Coordinates of C-alpha atoms in Angstrom, one line a residue:
X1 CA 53.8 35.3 45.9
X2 CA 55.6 32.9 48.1
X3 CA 53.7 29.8 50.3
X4 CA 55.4 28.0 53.1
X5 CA 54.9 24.2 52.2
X6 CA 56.9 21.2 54.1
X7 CA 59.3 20.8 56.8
X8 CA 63.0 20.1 56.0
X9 CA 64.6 16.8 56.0
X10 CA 67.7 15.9 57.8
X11 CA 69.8 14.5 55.1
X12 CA 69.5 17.8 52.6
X13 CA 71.9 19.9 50.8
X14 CA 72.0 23.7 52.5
X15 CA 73.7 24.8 49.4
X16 CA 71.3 23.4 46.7
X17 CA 68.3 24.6 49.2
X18 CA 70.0 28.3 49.1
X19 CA 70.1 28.3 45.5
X20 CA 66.6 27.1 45.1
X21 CA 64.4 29.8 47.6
X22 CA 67.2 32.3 45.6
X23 CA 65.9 31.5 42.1
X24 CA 62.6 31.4 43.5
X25 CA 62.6 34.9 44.9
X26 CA 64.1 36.1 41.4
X27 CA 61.4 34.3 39.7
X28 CA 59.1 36.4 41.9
X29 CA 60.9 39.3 42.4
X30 CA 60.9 39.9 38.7
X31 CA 57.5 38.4 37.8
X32 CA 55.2 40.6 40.6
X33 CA 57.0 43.6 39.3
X34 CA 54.7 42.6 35.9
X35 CA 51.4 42.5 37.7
X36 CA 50.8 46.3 37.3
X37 CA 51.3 46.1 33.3
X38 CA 48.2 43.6 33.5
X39 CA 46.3 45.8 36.1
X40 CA 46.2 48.3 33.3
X41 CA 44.2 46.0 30.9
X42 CA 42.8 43.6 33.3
X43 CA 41.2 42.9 36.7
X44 CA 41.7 41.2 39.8
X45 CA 39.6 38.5 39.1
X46 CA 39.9 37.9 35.2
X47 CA 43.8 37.5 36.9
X48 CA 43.0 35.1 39.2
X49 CA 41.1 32.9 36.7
X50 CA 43.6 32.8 34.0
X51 CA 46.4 32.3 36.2
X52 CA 45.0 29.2 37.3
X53 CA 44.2 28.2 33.5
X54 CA 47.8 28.6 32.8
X55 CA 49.2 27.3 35.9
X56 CA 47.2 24.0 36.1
X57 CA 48.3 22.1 32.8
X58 CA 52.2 23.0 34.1
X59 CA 50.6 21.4 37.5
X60 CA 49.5 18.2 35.6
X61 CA 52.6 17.6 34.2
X62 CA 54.3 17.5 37.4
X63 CA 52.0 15.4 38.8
X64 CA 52.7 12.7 35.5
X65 CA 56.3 12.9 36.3
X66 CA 56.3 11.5 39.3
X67 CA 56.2 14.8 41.4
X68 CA 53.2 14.3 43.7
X69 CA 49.7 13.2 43.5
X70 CA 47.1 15.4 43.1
X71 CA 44.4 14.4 45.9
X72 CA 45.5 15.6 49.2
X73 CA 45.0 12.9 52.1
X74 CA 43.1 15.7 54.8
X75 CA 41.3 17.4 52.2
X76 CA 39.6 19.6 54.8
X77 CA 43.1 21.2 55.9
X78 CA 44.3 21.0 53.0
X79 CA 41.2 23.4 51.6
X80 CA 41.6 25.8 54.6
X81 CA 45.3 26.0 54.0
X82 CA 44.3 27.2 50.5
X83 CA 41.3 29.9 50.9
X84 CA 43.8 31.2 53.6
X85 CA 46.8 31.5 51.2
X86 CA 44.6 32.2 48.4
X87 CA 42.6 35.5 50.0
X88 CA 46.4 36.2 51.0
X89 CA 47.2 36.7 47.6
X90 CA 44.4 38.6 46.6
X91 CA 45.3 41.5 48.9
X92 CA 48.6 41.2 47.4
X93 CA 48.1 41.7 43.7
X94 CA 45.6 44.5 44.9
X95 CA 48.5 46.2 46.4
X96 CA 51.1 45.4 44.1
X97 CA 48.8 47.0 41.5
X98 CA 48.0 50.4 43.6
X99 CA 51.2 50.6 45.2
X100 CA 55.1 50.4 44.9
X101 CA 56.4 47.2 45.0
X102 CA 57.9 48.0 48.2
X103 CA 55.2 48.5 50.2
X104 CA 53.3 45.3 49.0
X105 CA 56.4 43.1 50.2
X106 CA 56.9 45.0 53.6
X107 CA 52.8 44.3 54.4
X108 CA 53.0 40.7 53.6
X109 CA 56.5 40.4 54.9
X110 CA 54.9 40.8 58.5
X111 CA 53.6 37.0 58.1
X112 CA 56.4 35.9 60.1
X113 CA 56.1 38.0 62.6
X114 CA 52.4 38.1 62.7
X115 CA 53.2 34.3 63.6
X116 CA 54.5 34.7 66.3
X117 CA 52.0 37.3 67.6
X118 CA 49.3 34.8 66.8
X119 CA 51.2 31.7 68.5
X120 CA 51.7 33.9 71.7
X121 CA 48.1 35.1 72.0
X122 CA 46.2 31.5 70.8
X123 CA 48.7 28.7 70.7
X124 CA 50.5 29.7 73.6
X125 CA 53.8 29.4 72.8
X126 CA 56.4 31.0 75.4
X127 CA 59.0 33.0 73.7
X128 CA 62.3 35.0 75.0
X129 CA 63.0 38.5 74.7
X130 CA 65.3 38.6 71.4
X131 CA 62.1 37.2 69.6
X132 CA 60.2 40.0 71.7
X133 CA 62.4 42.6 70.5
X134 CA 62.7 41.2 66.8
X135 CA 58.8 41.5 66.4
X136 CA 59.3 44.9 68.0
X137 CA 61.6 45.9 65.3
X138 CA 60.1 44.1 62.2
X139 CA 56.9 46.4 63.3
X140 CA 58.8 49.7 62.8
X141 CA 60.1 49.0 59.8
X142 CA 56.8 47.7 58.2
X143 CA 55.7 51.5 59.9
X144 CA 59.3 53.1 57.9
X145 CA 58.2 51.6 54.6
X146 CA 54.8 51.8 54.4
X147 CA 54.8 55.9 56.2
X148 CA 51.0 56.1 57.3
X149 CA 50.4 60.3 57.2
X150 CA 48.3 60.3 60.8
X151 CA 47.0 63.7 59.7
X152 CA 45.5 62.0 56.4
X153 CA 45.6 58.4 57.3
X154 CA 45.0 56.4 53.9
X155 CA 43.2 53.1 54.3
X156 CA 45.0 51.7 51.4
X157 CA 48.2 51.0 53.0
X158 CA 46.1 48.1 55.2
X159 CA 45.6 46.4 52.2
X160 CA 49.2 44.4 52.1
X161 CA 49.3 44.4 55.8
X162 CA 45.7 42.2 55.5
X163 CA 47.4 39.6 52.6
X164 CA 50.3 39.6 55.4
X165 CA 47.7 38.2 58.5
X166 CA 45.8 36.1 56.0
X167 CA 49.4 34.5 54.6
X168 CA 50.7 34.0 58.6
X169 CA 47.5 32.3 59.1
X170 CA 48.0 30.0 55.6
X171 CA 51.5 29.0 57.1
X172 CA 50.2 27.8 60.7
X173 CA 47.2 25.7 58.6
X174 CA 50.3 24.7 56.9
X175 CA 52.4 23.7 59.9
X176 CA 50.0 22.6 61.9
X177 CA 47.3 20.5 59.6
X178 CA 49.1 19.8 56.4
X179 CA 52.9 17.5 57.7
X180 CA 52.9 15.4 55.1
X181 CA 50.6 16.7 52.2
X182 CA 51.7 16.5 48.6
X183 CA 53.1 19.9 47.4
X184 CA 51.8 19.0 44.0
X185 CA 48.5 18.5 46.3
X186 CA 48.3 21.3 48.1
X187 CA 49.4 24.0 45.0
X188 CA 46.4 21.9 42.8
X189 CA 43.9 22.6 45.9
X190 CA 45.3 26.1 46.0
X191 CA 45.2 26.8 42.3
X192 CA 41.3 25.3 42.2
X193 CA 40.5 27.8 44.6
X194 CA 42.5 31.0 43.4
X195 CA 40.3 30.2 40.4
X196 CA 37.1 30.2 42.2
X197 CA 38.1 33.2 43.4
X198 CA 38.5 35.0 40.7
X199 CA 35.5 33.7 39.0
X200 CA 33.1 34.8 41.8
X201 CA 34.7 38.1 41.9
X202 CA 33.8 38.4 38.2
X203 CA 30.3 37.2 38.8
X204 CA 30.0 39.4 41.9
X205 CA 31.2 42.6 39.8
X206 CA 28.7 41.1 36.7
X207 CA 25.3 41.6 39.2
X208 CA 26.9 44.5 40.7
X209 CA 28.8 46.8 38.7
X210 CA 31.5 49.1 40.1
X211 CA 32.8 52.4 38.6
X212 CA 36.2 51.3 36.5
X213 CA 39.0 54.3 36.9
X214 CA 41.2 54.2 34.4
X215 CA 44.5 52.1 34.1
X216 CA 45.5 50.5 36.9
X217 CA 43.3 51.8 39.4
X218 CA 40.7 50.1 38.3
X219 CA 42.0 46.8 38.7
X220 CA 40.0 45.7 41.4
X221 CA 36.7 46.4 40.5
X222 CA 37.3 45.7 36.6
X223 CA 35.2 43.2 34.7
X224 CA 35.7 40.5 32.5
X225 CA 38.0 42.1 29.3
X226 CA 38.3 40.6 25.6
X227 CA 40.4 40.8 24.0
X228 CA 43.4 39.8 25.4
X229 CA 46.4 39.2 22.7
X230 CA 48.5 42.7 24.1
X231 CA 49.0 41.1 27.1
X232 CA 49.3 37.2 26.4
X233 CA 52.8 37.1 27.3
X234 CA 52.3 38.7 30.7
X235 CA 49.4 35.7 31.4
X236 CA 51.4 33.1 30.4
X237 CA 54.5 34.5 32.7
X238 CA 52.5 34.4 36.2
X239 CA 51.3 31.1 35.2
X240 CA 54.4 29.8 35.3
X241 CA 55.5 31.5 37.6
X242 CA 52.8 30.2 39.7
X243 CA 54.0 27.0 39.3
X244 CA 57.6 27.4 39.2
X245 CA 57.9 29.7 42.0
X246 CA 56.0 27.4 44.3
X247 CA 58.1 24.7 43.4
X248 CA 61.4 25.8 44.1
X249 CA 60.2 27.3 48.2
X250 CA 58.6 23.9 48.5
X251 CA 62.4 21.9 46.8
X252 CA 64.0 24.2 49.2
X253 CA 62.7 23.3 52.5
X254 CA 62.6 19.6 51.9
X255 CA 66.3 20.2 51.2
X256 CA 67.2 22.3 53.8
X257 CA 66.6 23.1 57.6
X258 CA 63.6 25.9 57.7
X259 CA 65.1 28.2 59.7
X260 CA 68.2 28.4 57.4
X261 CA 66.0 28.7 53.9
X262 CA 63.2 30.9 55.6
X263 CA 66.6 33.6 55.5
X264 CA 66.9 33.7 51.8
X265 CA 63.2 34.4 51.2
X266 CA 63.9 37.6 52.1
X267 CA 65.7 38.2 48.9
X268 CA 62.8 39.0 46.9
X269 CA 63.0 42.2 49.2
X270 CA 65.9 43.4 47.3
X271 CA 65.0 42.0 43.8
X272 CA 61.9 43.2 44.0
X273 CA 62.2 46.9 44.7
X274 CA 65.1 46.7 42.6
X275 CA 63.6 45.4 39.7
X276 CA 60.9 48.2 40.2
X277 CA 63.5 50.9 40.7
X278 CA 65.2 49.7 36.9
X279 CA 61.7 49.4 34.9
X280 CA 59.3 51.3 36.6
X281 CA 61.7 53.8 38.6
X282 CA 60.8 53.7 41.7
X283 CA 62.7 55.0 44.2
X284 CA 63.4 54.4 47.9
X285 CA 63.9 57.4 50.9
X286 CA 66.4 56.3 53.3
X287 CA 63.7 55.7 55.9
X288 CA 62.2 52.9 53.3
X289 CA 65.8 51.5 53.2
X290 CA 66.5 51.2 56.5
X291 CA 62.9 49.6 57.4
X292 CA 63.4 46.9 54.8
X293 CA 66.7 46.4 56.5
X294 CA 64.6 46.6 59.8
X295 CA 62.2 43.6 58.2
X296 CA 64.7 41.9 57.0
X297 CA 66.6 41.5 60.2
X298 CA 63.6 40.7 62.5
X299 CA 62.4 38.1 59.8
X300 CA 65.8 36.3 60.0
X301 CA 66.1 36.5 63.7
X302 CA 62.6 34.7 64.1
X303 CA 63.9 32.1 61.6
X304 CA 67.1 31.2 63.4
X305 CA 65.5 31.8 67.1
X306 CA 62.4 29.0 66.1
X307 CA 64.5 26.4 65.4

């Protein structure tokens, strides 16, 4: 999905940064909502792989126009930056696949507010009490959309909850180790790894084989699959989407202040589920509803309060 890149600059348009991180989050909003159409055919890591095959020639291109180099100048924290973004994402697309759409955003939606849990407990930050009360709130509602049953508590709904800490820590690396860094860089570095990824997943299910369930269950432990013609299209789309999504977050921060843009990421929260509600049909209980509105709020309140 999304990946926090640079710092704003001063001079930048609010307007044209708006518009960018809102075609971003319809790019993703519509694209993620494809990933469970491929978890029927494919796996996790065959996914991985040829995303990055498709994604890296757009990459190169960029790079030729003038966009960004491609060798990061701290290559060390530019690598962490990426396995922690990277694992983010597998948890993700593992619980975009198993899951409504929904749920997936609202368990990697806690990255911001896992941030500030983290910065309190390790980095020692001081913060006041309406930052307190946001993370307070942007808990329950991650609790009102995913609804854990305490009688028959399922595991699974952990799974975007995990890509949410692993993407909160990918966005301190970020903040903290990467001022600086080519975006073009750091999505090459990240791309190189999401492929490694997915090729050692394939190689790990290769020496030991898992039980496949059918359609889209079985996306995680699923093998290596040929052929793949049905479902070119689909490829093709997150490859791009890869690319392009990336680039318009990363436009919209060097355009705008963070803590304005960092409010329109939350967007996709809407497009999304409502992309899932018009082709798939899911629906939403009014306890959903108001814990995305929950999220949603406490996400924006961090933004504007960490200025």
């Amino acid at each position: 999905m999304k990946q926090t890149a640079t710092l704003s600059h001063e001079g930048g348009s609010q307007a044209a940064a708006a518009q960018c991180m809102l075609a971003a989050m319809l790019i993703i909003g519509i694209t993620d909502n494809a990933v469970p159409l491929l978890a029927e055919t494919i796996g996790l890591g065959q996914f991985y792989l040829l995303r990055t095959f498709v994604a890296l020639p757009f990459l190169w291109l960029m790079a030729r126009a003038g966009l960004g180099g491609l060798s990061p100048r701290n290559f060390g924290a530019v690598l962490l930056r990426a396995v922690l973004v990277a694992v983010s994402m597998v948890f993700y697309f593992s619980a975009v696949a198993l899951m409504p759409i929904a749920q997936a955003l609202a368990g990697l939606f806690t990255s911001p507010i896992l941030i500030v849990v983290i910065s309190v407990l390790f980095l020692r930050m001081r913060i006041g009490w309406i930052r307190i009360a946001a993370v307070l709130c942007g808990f329950a509602g991650v609790l009102m959309v995913l609804q854990p049953d305490p009688a028959a508590f399922d595991w699974l709904i952990l799974v975007p909850v995990a890509g949410g800490l692993f993407y909160a820590l990918g966005s301190l690396a970020t903040g903290l180790y990467c001022q600086g860094e080519s975006t073009v860089a750091m999505l090459f570095v990240y791309l190189l790894v999401q492929g490694l990824l997915g090729a050692m997943l394939l190689a790990g299910l290769e020496i030991w084989p898992q039980a496949v369930p059918a359609g889209a269950d079985g996306f995680v432990t699923r093998g290596w699959v040929w052929p793949l013609w049905e479902i070119s299209h689909l490829i093709l789309l997150q490859g791009c989407a890869a690319v392009g999504g990336v680039f318009l977050i990363t436009k919209a921060y060097q355009l705008g202040e963070a803590s304005y843009v960092a409010v329109f990421e939350y967007s996709v929260m809407i497009v999304g589920p409502g992309v899932a509600w018009a082709y798939w049909g899911q629906t939403l209980n009014i306890w959903q509803m108001l814990g995305i509105a929950l999220i949603i709020t406490a996400g924006t309140t961090i933004a504007l309060r960490s200025r």
